[in-house]
Short mmCIF file of C-alpha atoms in Angstrom, two decimals:
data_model
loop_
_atom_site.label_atom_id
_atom_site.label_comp_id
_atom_site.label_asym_id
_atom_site.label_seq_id
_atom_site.Cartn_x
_atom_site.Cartn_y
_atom_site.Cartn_z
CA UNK Y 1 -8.87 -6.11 19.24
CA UNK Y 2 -5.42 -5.62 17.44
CA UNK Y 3 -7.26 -3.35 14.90
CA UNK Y 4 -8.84 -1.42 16.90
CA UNK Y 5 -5.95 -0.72 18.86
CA UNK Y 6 -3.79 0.19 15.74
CA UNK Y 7 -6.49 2.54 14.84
CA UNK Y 8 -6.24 3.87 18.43
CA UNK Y 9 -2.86 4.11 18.62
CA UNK Y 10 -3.06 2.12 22.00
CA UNK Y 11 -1.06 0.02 23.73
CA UNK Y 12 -1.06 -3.43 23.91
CA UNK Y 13 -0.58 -5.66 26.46
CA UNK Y 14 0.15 -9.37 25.64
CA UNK Y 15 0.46 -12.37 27.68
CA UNK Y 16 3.22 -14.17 25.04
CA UNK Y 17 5.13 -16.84 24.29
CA UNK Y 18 8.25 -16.28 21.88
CA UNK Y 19 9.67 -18.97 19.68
CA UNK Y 20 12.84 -19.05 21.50
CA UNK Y 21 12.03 -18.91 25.20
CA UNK Y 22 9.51 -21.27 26.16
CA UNK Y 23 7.69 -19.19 29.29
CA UNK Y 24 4.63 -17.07 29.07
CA UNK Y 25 6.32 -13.15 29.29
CA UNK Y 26 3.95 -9.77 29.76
CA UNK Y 27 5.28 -7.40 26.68
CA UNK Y 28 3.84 -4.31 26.22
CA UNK Y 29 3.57 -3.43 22.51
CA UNK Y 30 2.47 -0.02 20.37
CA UNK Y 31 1.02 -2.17 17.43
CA UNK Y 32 1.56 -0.86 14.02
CA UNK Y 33 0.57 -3.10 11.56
CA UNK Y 34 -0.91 -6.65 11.06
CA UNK Y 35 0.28 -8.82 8.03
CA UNK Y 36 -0.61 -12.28 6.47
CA UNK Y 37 2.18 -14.41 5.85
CA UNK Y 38 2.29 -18.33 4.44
CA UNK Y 39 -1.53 -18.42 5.91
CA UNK Y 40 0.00 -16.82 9.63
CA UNK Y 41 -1.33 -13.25 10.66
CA UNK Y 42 1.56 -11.55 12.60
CA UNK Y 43 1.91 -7.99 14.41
CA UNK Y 44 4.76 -5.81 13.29
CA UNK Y 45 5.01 -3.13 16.38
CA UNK Y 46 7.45 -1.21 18.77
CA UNK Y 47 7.91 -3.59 21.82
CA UNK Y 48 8.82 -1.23 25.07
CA UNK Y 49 10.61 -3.72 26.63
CA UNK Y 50 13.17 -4.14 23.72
CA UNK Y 51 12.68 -0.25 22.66
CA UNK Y 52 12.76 -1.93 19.13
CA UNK Y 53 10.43 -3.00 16.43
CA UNK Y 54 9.13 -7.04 16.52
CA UNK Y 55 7.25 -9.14 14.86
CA UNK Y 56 4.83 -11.27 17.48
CA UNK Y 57 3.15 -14.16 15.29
CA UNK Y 58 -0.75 -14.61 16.05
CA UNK Y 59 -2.13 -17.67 17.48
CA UNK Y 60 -3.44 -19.04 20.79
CA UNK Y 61 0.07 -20.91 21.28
CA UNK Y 62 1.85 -17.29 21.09
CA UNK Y 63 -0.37 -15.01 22.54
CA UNK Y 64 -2.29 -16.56 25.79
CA UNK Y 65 -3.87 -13.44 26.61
CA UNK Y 66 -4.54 -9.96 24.79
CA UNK Y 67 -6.07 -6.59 25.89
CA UNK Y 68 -5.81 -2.95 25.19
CA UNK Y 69 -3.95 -0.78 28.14
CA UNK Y 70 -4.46 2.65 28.70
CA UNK Y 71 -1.30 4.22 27.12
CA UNK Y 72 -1.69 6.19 23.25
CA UNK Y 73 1.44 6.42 21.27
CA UNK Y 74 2.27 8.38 17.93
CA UNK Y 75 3.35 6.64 15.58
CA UNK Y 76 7.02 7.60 13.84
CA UNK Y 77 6.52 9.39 10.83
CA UNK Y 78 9.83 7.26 9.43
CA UNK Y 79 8.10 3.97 9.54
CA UNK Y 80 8.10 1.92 6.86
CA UNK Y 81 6.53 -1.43 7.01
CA UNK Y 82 9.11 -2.95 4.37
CA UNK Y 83 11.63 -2.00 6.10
CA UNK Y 84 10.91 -4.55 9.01
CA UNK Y 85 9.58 -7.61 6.84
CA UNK Y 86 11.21 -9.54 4.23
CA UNK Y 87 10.16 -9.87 0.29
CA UNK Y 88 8.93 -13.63 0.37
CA UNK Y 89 8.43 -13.85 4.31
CA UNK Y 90 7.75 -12.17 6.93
CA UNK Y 91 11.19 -12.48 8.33
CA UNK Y 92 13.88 -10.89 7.32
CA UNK Y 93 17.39 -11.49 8.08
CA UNK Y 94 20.98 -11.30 6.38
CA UNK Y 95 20.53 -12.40 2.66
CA UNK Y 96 22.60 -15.39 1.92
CA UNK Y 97 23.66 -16.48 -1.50
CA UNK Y 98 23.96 -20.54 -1.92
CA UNK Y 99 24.21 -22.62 -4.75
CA UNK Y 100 22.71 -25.97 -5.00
CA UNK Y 101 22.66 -29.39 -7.36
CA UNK Y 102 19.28 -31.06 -7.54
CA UNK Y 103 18.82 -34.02 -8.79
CA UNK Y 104 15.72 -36.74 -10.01
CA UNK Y 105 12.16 -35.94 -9.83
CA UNK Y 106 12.64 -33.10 -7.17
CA UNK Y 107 15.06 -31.43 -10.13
CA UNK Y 108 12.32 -30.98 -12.63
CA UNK Y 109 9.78 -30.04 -9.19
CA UNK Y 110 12.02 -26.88 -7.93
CA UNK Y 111 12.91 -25.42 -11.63
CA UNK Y 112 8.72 -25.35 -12.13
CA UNK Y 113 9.10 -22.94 -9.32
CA UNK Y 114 10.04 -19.73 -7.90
CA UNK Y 115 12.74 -20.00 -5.22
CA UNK Y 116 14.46 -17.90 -3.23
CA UNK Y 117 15.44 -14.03 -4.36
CA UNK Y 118 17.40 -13.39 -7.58
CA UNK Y 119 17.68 -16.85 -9.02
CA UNK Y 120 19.04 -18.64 -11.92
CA UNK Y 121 18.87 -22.53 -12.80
CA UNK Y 122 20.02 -24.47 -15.64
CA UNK Y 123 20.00 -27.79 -16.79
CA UNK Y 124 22.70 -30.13 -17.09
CA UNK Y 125 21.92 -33.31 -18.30
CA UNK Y 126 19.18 -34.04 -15.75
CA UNK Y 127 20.53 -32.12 -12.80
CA UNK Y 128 19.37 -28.73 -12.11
CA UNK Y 129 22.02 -26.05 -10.82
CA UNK Y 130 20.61 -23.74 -8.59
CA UNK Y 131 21.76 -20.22 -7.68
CA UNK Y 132 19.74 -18.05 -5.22
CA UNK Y 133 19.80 -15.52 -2.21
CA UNK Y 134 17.59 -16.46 0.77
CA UNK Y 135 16.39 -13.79 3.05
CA UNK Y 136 17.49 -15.43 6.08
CA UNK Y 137 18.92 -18.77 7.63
CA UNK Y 138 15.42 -20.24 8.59
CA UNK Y 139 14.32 -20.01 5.60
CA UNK Y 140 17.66 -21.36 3.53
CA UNK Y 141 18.42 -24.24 5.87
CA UNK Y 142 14.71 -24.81 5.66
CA UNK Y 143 15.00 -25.07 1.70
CA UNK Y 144 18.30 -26.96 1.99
CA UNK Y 145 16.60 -29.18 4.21
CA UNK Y 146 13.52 -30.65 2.48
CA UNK Y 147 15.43 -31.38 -0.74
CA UNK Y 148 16.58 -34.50 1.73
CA UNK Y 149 18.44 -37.07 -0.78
CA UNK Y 150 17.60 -35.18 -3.87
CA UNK Y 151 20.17 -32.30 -3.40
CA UNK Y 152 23.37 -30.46 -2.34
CA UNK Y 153 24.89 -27.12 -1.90
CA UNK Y 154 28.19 -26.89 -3.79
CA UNK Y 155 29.04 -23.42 -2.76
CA UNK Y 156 29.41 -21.31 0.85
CA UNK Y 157 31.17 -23.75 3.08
CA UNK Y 158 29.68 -22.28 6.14
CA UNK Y 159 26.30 -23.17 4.66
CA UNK Y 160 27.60 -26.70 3.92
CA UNK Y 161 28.92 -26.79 7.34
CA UNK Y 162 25.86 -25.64 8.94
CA UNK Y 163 23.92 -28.27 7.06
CA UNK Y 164 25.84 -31.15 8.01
CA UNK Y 165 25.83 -30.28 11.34
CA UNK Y 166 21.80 -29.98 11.38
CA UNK Y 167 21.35 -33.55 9.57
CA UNK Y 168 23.84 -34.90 12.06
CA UNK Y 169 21.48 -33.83 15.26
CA UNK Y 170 18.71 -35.20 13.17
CA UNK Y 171 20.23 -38.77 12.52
CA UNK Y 172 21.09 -38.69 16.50
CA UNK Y 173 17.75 -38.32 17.01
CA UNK Y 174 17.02 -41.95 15.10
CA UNK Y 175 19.75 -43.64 16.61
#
């Protein structure tokens, strides 16, 4: 149904649930592309109720209810789908630079792997120094995050800060 209705240039209207509000909301969309993602299919399109492009993940949760409406749209000649995704996601958000120590097993894990945008790592001894840009916050804090006990940011304080303020909601929720 989405494909069809990009090909049509029709409207959309969808029955959806965002990740920040909680209630089922009608949004009218003029979709423009669909993308694959970390195994997720998401719409890129121009939402009329936010006279803006957004990205509206796919899935039953998201999207209770989906159908074609009667309205055609042209589509602007200066889109660009890069310019609404990101490079390793398909969010994109203000790049922020961290640096991190890593230590143990997880060390030798994360330098076997790509992370982040522009990185660098080096050895020391059996800690791995990490320098990297992340495309947005979900995705650093999420980085920062699963390292748990194996690793630390030892630059950007507002990262740190951020960080520590995350693991101490967490711990509350053990207590």
């Amino acid at each position: 149904l989405l494909e069809e209705a990009i090909q049509e240039r029709r409207e959309v209207i969808i029955d959806y649930i965002s990740a920040t509000v909680e209630e089922v909301n009608k949004i009218h969309v003029f979709p423009y592309d669909l993308v694959c993602s970390n195994g997720f299919y998401y719409m890129i399109g121009y939402a009329l109720h936010r006279k803006d492009y957004r990205i509206y993940k796919i899935s039953e949760q998201r999207m209770k209810s989906v159908m074609k409406g009667t309205r055609t749209f042209q589509r602007d000649v200066d889109y660009r789908l890069q310019d609404h995704i990101g490079k390793q996601g398909v969010y994109k958000g203000e790049e922020i630079q961290i640096e991190l120590e890593i230590y143990g097993p997880m060390a030798t894990y994360i330098a076997e792997n790509e992370v982040g945008l522009h990185s660098s790592m080096h050895f020391e001894g059996d800690t791995l120094y990490l320098k990297t840009t992340f495309e947005s916050i979900a995705a650093c804090d999420s980085f920062i995050l699963s390292l748990g006990e194996s690793g630390r940011v030892i630059g950007n304080e507002e990262v740190k800060s951020r960080i520590a303020s995350k693991i101490k909601e967490m711990y509350a929720l053990y207590e």
